Short mmCIF file of C-alpha atoms in Angstrom, two decimals:
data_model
loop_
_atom_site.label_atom_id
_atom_site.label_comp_id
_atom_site.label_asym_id
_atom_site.label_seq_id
_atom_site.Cartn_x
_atom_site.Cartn_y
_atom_site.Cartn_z
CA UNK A 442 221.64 156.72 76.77
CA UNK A 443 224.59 157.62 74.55
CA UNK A 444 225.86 154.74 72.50
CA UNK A 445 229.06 153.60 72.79
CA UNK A 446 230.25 153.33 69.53
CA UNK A 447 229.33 155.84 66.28
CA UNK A 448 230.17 154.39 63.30
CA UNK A 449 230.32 156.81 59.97
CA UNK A 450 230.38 155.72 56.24
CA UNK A 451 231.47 158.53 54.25
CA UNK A 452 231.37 159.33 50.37
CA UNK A 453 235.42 158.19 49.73
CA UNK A 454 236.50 154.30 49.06
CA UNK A 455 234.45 151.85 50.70
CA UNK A 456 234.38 148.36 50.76
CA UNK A 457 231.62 145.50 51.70
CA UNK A 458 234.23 144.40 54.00
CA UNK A 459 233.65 147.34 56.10
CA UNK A 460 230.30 146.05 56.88
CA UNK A 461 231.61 142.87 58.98
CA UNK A 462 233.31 145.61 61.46
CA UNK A 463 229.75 147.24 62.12
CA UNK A 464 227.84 145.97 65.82
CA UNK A 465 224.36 145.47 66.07
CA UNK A 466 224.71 148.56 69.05
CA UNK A 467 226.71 150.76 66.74
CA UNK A 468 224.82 154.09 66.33
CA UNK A 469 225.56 154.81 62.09
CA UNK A 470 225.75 157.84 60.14
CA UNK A 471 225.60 157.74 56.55
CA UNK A 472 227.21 160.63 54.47
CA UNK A 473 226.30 161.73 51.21
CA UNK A 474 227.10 158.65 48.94
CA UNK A 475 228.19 156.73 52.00
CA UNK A 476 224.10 156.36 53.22
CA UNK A 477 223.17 154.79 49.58
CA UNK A 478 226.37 152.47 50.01
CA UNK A 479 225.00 151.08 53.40
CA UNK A 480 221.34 150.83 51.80
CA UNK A 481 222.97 149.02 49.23
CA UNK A 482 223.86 146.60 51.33
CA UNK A 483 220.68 146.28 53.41
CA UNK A 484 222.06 148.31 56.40
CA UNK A 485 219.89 151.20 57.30
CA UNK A 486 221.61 154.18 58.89
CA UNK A 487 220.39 156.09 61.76
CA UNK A 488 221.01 159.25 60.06
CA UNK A 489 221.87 160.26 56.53
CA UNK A 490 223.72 163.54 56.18
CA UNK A 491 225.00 165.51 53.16
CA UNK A 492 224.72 167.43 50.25
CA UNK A 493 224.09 164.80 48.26
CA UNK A 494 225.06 165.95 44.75
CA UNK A 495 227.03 162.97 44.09
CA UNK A 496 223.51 160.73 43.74
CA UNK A 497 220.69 160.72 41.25
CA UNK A 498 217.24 161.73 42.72
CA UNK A 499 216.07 158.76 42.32
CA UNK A 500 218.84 157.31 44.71
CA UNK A 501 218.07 160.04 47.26
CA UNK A 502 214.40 159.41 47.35
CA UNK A 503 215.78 155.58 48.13
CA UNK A 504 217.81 157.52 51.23
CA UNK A 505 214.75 159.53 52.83
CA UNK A 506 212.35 156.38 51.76
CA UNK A 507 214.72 154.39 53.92
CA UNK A 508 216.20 156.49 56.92
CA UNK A 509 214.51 157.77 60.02
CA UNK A 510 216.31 160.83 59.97
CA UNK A 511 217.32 162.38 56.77
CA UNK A 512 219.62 165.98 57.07
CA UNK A 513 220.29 167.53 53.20
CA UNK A 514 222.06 170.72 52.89
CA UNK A 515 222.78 172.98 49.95
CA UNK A 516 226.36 172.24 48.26
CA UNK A 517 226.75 175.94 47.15
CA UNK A 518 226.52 177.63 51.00
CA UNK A 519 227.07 174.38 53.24
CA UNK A 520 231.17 175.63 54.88
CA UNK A 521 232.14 172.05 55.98
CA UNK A 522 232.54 168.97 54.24
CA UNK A 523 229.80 165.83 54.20
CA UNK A 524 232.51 163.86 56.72
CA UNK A 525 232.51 166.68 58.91
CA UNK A 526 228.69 166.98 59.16
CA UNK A 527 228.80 163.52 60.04
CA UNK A 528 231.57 163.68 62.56
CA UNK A 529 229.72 166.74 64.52
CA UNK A 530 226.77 164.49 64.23
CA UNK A 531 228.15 161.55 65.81
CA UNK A 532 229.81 164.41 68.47
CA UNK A 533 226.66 165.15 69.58
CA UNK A 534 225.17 161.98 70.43
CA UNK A 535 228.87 161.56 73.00
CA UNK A 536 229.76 158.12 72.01
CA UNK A 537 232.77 156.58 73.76
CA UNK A 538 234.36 155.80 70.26
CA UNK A 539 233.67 157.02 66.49
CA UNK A 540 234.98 154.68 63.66
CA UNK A 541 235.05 156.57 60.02
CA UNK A 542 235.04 154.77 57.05
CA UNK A 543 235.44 156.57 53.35
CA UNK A 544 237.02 159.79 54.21
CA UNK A 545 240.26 158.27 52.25
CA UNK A 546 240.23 157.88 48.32
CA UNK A 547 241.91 159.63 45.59
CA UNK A 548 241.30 162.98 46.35
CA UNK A 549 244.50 163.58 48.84
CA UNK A 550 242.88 167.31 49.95
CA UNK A 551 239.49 165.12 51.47
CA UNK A 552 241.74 162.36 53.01
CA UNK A 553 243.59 164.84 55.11
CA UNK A 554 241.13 167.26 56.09
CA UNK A 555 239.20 163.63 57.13
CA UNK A 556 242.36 162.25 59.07
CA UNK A 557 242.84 165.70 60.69
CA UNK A 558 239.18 166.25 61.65
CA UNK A 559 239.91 163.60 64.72
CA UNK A 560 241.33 165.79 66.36
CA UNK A 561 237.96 167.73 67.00
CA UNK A 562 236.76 163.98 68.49
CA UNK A 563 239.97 163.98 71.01
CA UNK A 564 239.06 167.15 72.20
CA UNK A 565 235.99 165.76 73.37
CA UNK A 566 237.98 162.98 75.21
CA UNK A 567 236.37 160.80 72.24
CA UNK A 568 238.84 158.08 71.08
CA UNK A 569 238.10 158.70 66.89
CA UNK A 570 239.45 156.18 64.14
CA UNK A 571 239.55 156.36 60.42
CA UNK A 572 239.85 152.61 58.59
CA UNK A 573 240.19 151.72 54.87
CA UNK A 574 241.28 148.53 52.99
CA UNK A 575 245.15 148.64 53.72
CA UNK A 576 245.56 151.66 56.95
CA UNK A 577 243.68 152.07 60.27
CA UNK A 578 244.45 155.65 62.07
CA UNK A 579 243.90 156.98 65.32
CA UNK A 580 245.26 159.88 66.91
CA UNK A 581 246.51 160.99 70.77
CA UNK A 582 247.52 163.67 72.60
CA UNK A 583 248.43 161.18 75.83
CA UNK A 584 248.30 157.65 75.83
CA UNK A 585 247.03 154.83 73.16
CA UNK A 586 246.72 150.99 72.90
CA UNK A 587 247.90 149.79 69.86
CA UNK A 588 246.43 146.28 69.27
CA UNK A 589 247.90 144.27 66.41
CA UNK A 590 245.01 144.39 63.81
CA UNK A 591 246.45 142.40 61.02
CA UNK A 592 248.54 145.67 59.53
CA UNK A 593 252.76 144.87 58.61
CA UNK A 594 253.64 148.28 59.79
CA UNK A 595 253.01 151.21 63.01
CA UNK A 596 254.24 154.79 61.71
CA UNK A 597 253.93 157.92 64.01
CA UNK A 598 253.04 161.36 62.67
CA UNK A 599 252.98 164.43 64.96
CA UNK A 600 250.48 166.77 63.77
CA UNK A 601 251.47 169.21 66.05
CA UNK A 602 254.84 170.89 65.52
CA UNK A 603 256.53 169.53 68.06
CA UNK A 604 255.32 166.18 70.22
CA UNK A 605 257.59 165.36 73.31
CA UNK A 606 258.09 162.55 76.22
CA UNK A 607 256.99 159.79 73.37
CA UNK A 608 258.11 156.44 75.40
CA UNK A 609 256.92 153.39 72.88
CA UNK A 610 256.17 149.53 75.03
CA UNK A 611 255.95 146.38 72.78
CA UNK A 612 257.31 147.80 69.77
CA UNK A 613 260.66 146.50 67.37
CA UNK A 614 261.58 149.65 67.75
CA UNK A 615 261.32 151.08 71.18
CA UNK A 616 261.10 155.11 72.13
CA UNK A 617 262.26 156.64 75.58
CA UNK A 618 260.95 160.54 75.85
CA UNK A 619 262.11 160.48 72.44
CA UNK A 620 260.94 163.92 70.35
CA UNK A 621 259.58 164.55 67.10
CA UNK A 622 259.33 167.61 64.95
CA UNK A 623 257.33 168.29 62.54
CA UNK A 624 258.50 167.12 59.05
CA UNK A 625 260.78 164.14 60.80
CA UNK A 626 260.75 160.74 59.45
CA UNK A 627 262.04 158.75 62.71
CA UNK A 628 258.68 157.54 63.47
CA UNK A 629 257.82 155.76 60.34
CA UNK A 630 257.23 151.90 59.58
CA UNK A 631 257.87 150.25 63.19
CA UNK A 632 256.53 146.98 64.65
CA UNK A 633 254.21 145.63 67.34
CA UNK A 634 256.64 142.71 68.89
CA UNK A 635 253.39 141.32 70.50
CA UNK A 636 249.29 141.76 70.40
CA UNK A 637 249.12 145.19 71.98
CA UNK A 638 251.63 148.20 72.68
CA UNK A 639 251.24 151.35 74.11
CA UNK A 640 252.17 154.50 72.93
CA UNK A 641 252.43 157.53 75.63
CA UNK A 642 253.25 161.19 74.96
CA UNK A 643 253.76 164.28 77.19
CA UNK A 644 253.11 167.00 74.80
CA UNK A 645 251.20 167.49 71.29
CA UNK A 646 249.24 165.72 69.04
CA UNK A 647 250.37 162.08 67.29
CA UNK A 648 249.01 160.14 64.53
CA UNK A 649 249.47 156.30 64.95
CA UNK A 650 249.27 154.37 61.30
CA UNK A 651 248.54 151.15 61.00
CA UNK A 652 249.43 150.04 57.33
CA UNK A 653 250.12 147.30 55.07
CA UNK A 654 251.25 147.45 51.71
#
């Protein structure tokens, strides 16, 4: 049976808090530095995944003493990145839901090509998250519950170049079959005016940020 939650710590920023958002059902992936992390912390992923040429062997003989299931690939020939390993990983076992943590950090080129990879979840019909310490992001291409999660601030992104019919419910700042383009600011840094909003779209693909400074 397909679990109904898949639950990925990557190699970027991660945080013990993290840990409390894991469920005993969750199925986890560890990635590259991201499987030490939850050995670490006495969690033991279902998988491990990666390259792993940001650990010591020592530290990787910890990872394949530990995990049932341990996938290493070469760094040189390997074409996608240790997140997306994980992510078609956690594709295949058709979870309802996939929750990334660490795809964000420092390196800007790895936290968009991780915040952009959802979209290969949606097009499963697989509702796909990324979290870290201040944002939570999800992306849609029809309709989304935004539940108030402790963030200040709601921003929309299209990712496409063009997302139409956007209508906004229990937001500051509310949207009728507004548009945005590509490159346009109008979305950014609204409010949830109660525990849960929705946010509906005709056309394209949106990014909803949760944030907090």
């Amino acid at each position: 049976m397909p679990a109904r939650r898949c639950v990925i710590f990557a190699g970027g920023e991660l945080s013990e808090l993290f840990l409390k958002e894991i469920d005993h059902e969750d199925y986890i992936i560890g990635a590259d530095r991201g499987a030490l992390f939850l050995i670490n912390h006495g969690v033991i992923p279902d998988i491990a995944v990666g390259d792993f040429d940001s650990i010591k062997p020592d530290e990787f003989k910890l990872i394949e003493e530990k995990c049932p299931k341990v996938i290493a690939c070469d760094p040189v020939d390997k074409d996608l990145t240790d997140s997306e390993l994980a992510l078609d990983l956690a594709i295949e076992t058709q979870p309802e839901e996939i929750l990334l943590f660490g795809v964000t950090g420092t390196r800007l080129d790895h936290t968009l090509a991780g915040i952009q990879m959802m979209a290969r979840a949606l097009q499963r019909q697989i509702r796909c998250s990324v979290m870290d310490l201040t944002n939570y992001v999800t992306i849609t291409g029809s309709q989304a519950l935004v539940q108030e999660r402790g963030y200040t601030y709601v921003s929309l992104l299209p990712v496409t170049p063009e997302v139409t019919g956007i209508t906004l419910q229990g937001f500051q700042y509310p949207l009728t079959d507004a548009t945005l383009k590509l490159g346009q600011s109008l979305g950014i840094s609204n409010r949830l005016t109660s525990q849960a909003g929705t946010v509906t779209i005709e056309s394209g693909l949106l990014l909803i940020i949760q944030s907090k400074d």
